[in-house]
Short mmCIF file of C-alpha atoms in Angstrom, two decimals:
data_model
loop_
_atom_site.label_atom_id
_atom_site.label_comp_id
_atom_site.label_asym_id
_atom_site.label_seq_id
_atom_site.Cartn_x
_atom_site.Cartn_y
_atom_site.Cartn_z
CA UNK A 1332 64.55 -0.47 10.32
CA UNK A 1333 67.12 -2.17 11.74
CA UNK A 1334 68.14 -5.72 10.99
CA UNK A 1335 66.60 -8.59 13.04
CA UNK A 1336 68.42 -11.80 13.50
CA UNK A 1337 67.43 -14.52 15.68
CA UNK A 1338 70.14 -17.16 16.99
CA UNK A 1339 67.98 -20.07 17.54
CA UNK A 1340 69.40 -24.30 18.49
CA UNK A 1341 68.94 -27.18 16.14
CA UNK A 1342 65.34 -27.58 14.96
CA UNK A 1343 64.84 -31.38 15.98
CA UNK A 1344 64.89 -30.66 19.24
CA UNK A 1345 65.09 -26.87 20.39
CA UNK A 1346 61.85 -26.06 21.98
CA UNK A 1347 62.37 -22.65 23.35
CA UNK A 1348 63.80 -21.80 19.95
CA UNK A 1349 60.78 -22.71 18.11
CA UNK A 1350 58.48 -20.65 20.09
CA UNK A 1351 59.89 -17.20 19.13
CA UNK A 1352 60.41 -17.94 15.83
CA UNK A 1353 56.91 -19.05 15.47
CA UNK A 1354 56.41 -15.45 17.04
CA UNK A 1355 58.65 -13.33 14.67
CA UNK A 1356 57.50 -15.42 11.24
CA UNK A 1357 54.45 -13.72 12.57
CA UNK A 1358 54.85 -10.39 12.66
CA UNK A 1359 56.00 -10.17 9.04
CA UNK A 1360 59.14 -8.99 9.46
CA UNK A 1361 62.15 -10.04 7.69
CA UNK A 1362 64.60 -11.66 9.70
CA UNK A 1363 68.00 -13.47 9.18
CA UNK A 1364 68.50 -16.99 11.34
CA UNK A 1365 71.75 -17.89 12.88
CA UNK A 1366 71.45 -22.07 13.73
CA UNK A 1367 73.87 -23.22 16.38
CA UNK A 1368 74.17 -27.57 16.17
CA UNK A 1369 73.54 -28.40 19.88
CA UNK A 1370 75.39 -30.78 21.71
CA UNK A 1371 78.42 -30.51 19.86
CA UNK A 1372 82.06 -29.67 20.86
CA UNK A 1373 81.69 -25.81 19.83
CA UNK A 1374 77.95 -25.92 21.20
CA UNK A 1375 79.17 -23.17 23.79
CA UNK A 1376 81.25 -21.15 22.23
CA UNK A 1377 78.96 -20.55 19.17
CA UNK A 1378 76.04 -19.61 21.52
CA UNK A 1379 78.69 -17.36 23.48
CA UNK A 1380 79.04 -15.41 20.58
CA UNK A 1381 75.80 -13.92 20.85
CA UNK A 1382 74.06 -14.66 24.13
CA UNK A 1383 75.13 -13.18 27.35
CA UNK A 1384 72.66 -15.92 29.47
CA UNK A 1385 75.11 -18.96 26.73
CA UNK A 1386 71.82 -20.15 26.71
CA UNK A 1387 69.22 -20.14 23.10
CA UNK A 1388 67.59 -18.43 21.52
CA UNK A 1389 68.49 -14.82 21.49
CA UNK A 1390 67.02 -12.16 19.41
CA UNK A 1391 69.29 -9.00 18.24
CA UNK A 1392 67.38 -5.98 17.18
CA UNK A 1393 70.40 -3.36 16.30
CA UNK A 1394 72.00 -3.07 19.29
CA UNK A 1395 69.13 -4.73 21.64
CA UNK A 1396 69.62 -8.23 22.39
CA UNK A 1397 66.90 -9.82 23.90
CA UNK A 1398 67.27 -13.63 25.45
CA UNK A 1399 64.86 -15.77 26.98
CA UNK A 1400 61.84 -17.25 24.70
CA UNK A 1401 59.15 -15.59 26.49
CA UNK A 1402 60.86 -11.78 26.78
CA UNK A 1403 61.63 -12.36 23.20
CA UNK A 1404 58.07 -12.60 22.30
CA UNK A 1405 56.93 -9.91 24.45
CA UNK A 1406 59.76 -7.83 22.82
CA UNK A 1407 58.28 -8.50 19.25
CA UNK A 1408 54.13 -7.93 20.57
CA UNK A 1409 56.04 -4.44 21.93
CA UNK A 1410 57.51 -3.38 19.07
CA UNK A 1411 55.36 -4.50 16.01
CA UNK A 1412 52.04 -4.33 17.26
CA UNK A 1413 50.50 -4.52 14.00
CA UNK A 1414 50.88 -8.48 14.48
CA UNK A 1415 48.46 -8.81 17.28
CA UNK A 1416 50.51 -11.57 18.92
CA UNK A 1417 48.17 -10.98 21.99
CA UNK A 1418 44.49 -10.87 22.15
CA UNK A 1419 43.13 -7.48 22.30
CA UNK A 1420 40.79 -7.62 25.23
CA UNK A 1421 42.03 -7.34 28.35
CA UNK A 1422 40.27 -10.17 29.84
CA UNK A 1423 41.52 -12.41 27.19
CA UNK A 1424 45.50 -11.17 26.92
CA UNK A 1425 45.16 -12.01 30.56
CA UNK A 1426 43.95 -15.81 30.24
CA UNK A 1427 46.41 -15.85 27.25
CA UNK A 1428 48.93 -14.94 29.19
CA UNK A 1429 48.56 -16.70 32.09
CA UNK A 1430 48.52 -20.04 29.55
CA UNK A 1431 51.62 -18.90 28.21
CA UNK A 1432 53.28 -18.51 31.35
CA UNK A 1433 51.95 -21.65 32.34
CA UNK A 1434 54.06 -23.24 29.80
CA UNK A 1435 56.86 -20.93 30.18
CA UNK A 1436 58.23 -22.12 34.30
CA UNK A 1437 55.59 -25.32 34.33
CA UNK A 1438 55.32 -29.37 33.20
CA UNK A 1439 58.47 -30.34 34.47
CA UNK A 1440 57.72 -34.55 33.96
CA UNK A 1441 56.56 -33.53 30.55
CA UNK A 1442 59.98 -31.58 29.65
CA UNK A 1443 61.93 -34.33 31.56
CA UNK A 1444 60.48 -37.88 30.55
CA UNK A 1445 59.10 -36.60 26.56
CA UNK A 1446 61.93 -34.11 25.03
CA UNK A 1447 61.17 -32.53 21.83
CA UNK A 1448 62.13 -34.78 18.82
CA UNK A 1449 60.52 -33.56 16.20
CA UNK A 1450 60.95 -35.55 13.42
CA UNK A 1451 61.08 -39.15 15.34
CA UNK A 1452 58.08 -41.28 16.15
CA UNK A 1453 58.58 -43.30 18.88
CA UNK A 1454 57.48 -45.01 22.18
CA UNK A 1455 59.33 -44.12 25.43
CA UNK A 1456 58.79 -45.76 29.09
CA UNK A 1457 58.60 -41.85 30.10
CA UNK A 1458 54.66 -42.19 29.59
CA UNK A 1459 54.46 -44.06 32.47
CA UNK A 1460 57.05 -41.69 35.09
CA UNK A 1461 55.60 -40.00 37.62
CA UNK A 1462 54.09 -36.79 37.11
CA UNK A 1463 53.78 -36.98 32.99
CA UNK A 1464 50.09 -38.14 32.78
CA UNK A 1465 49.10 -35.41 35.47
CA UNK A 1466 50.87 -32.80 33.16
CA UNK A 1467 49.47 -34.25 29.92
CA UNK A 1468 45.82 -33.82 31.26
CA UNK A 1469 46.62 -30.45 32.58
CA UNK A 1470 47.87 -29.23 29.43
CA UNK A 1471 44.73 -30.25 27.37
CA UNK A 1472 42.23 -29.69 29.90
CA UNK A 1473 43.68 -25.61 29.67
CA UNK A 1474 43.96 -25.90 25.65
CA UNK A 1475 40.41 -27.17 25.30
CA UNK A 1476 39.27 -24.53 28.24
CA UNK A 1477 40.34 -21.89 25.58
CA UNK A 1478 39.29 -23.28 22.78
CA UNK A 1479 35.70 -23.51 24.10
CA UNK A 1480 35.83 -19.85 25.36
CA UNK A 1481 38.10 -17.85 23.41
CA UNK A 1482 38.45 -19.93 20.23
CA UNK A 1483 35.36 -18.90 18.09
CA UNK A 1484 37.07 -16.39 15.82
CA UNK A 1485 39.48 -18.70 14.62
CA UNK A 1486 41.34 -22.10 14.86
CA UNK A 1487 43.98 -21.37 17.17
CA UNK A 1488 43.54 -21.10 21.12
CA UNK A 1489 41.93 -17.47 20.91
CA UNK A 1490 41.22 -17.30 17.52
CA UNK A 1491 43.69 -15.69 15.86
CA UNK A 1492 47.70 -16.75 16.13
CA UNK A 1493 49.06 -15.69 19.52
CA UNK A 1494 51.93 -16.42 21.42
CA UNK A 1495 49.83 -18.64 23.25
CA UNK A 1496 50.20 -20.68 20.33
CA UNK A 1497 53.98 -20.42 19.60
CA UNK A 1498 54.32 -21.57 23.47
CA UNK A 1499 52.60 -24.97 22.98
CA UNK A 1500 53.71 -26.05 19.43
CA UNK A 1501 56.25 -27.99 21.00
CA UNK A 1502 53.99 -29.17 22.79
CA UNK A 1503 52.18 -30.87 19.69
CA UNK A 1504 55.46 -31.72 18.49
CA UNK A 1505 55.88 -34.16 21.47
CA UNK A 1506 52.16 -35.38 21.65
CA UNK A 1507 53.01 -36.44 17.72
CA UNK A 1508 56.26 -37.89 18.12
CA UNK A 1509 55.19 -40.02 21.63
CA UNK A 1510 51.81 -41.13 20.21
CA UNK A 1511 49.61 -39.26 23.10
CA UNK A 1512 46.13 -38.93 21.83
CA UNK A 1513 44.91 -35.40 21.13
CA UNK A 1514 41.56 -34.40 22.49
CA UNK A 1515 38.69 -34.65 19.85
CA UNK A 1516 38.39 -30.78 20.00
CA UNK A 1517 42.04 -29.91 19.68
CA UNK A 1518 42.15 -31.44 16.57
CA UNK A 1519 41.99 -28.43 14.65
CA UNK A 1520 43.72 -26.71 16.35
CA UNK A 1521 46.83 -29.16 15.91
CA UNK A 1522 46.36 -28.62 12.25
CA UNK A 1523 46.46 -25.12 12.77
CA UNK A 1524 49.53 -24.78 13.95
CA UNK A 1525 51.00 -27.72 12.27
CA UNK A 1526 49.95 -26.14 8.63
CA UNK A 1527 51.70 -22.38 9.70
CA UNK A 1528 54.03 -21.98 6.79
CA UNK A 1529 56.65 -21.35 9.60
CA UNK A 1530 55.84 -24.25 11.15
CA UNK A 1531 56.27 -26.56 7.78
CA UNK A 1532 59.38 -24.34 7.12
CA UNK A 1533 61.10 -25.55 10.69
CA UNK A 1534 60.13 -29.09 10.27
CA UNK A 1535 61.79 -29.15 7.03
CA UNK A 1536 64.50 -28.19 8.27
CA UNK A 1537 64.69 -29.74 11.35
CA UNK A 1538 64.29 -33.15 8.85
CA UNK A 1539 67.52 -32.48 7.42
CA UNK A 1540 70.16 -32.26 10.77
CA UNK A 1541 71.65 -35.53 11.82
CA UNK A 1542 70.43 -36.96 15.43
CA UNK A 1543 71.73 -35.92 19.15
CA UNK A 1544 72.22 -37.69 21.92
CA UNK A 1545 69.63 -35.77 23.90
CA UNK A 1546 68.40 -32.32 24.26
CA UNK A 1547 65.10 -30.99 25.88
#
């Protein structure tokens, strides 16, 4: 098998880098983790060494790189199965990955106005821009919609761990960090994910980089 190593940003902050590595703790697979410090002077050319889009993360696979947080997951669902990282019912991969998709090109205000800062707790006037309250009660409106329908077999959106998941732990990350109330019945579902050994793993990590200036 050959190696996997995923080139992900710094942990405080890098959203899309947390999703697939959510994703890939998954499957079981051993993997080695390249961490480029953003928003430093050599930001760019350490991500140029291994990502054609100079963008994070990346995921090489022997000679297949894969960038992009989404086709990285969809890569790993491809190639290990095994992991289940979608449902297995049509209907229900669909929903799941319509949600994820969701996530993936939408919530703009939400990005813009409440960046991931994982470790901070904080206030921000960004609660009150235009656009941010709309995408807050969108998002939990879908997660409890899930929940209610697909969650029985488990804690997590669909019951078991999907990548549906992996795409909105950020998402709890911010709702944490900016004080935004959680929904009575995504409760425990925020512990879920919260209490993934991966997830502990990258926010003890993530406790121990020094602060940047800004990065969403």
């Amino acid at each position: 098998m050959s190696e996997l190593t995923l080139v992900v940003g710094s942990k405080n902050f890098s959203s899309w880098s947390l999703r697939p590595y959510l994703a890939l703790a998954h499957t079981g697979q051993s993997f080695r983790e390249v961490l480029v410090p953003l928003d430093t002077p050599e930001t760019a050319a350490l991500i140029a060494m291994h990502s054609p889009s100079g963008r994070v993360p990346v995921l090489k696979h022997g000679d297949t790189v894969v960038w992009d947080s989404l086709s990285i997951c969809e890569y790993l669902a491809e190639t290990f199965p095994a992991a289940k990282l979608w449902p297995e019912a049509s209907p229900v991969r669909a929903m799941a990955r319509s949600v994820t998709t969701e996530m993936h090109s939408g919530f703009q205000a939400l990005r813009s106005h409440l960046p991931m800062d994982l470790t901070a707790r904080k206030t921000v006037p960004g609660l009150d821009a235009p656009g941010v309250h709309a995408d807050i009660a969108r998002i939990q409106a879908l997660l409890s919609g899930c929940r209610e329908r697909h969650g029985k077999g488990g804690p997590f959106l669909f019951g078991a761990f999907s990548i549906a998941d992996a795409f909105y732990a950020p998402v709890i990350t911010r709702f944490v960090t900016y004080g935004v109330p959680f929904r009575p019945e995504l409760t425990s579902w925020r512990d879920a994910v919260l209490g993934l050994p991966a997830m502990i793993k990258w926010t003890e990590d993530a406790q121990g980089e020094p602060p940047l200036a800004r990065y969403r």
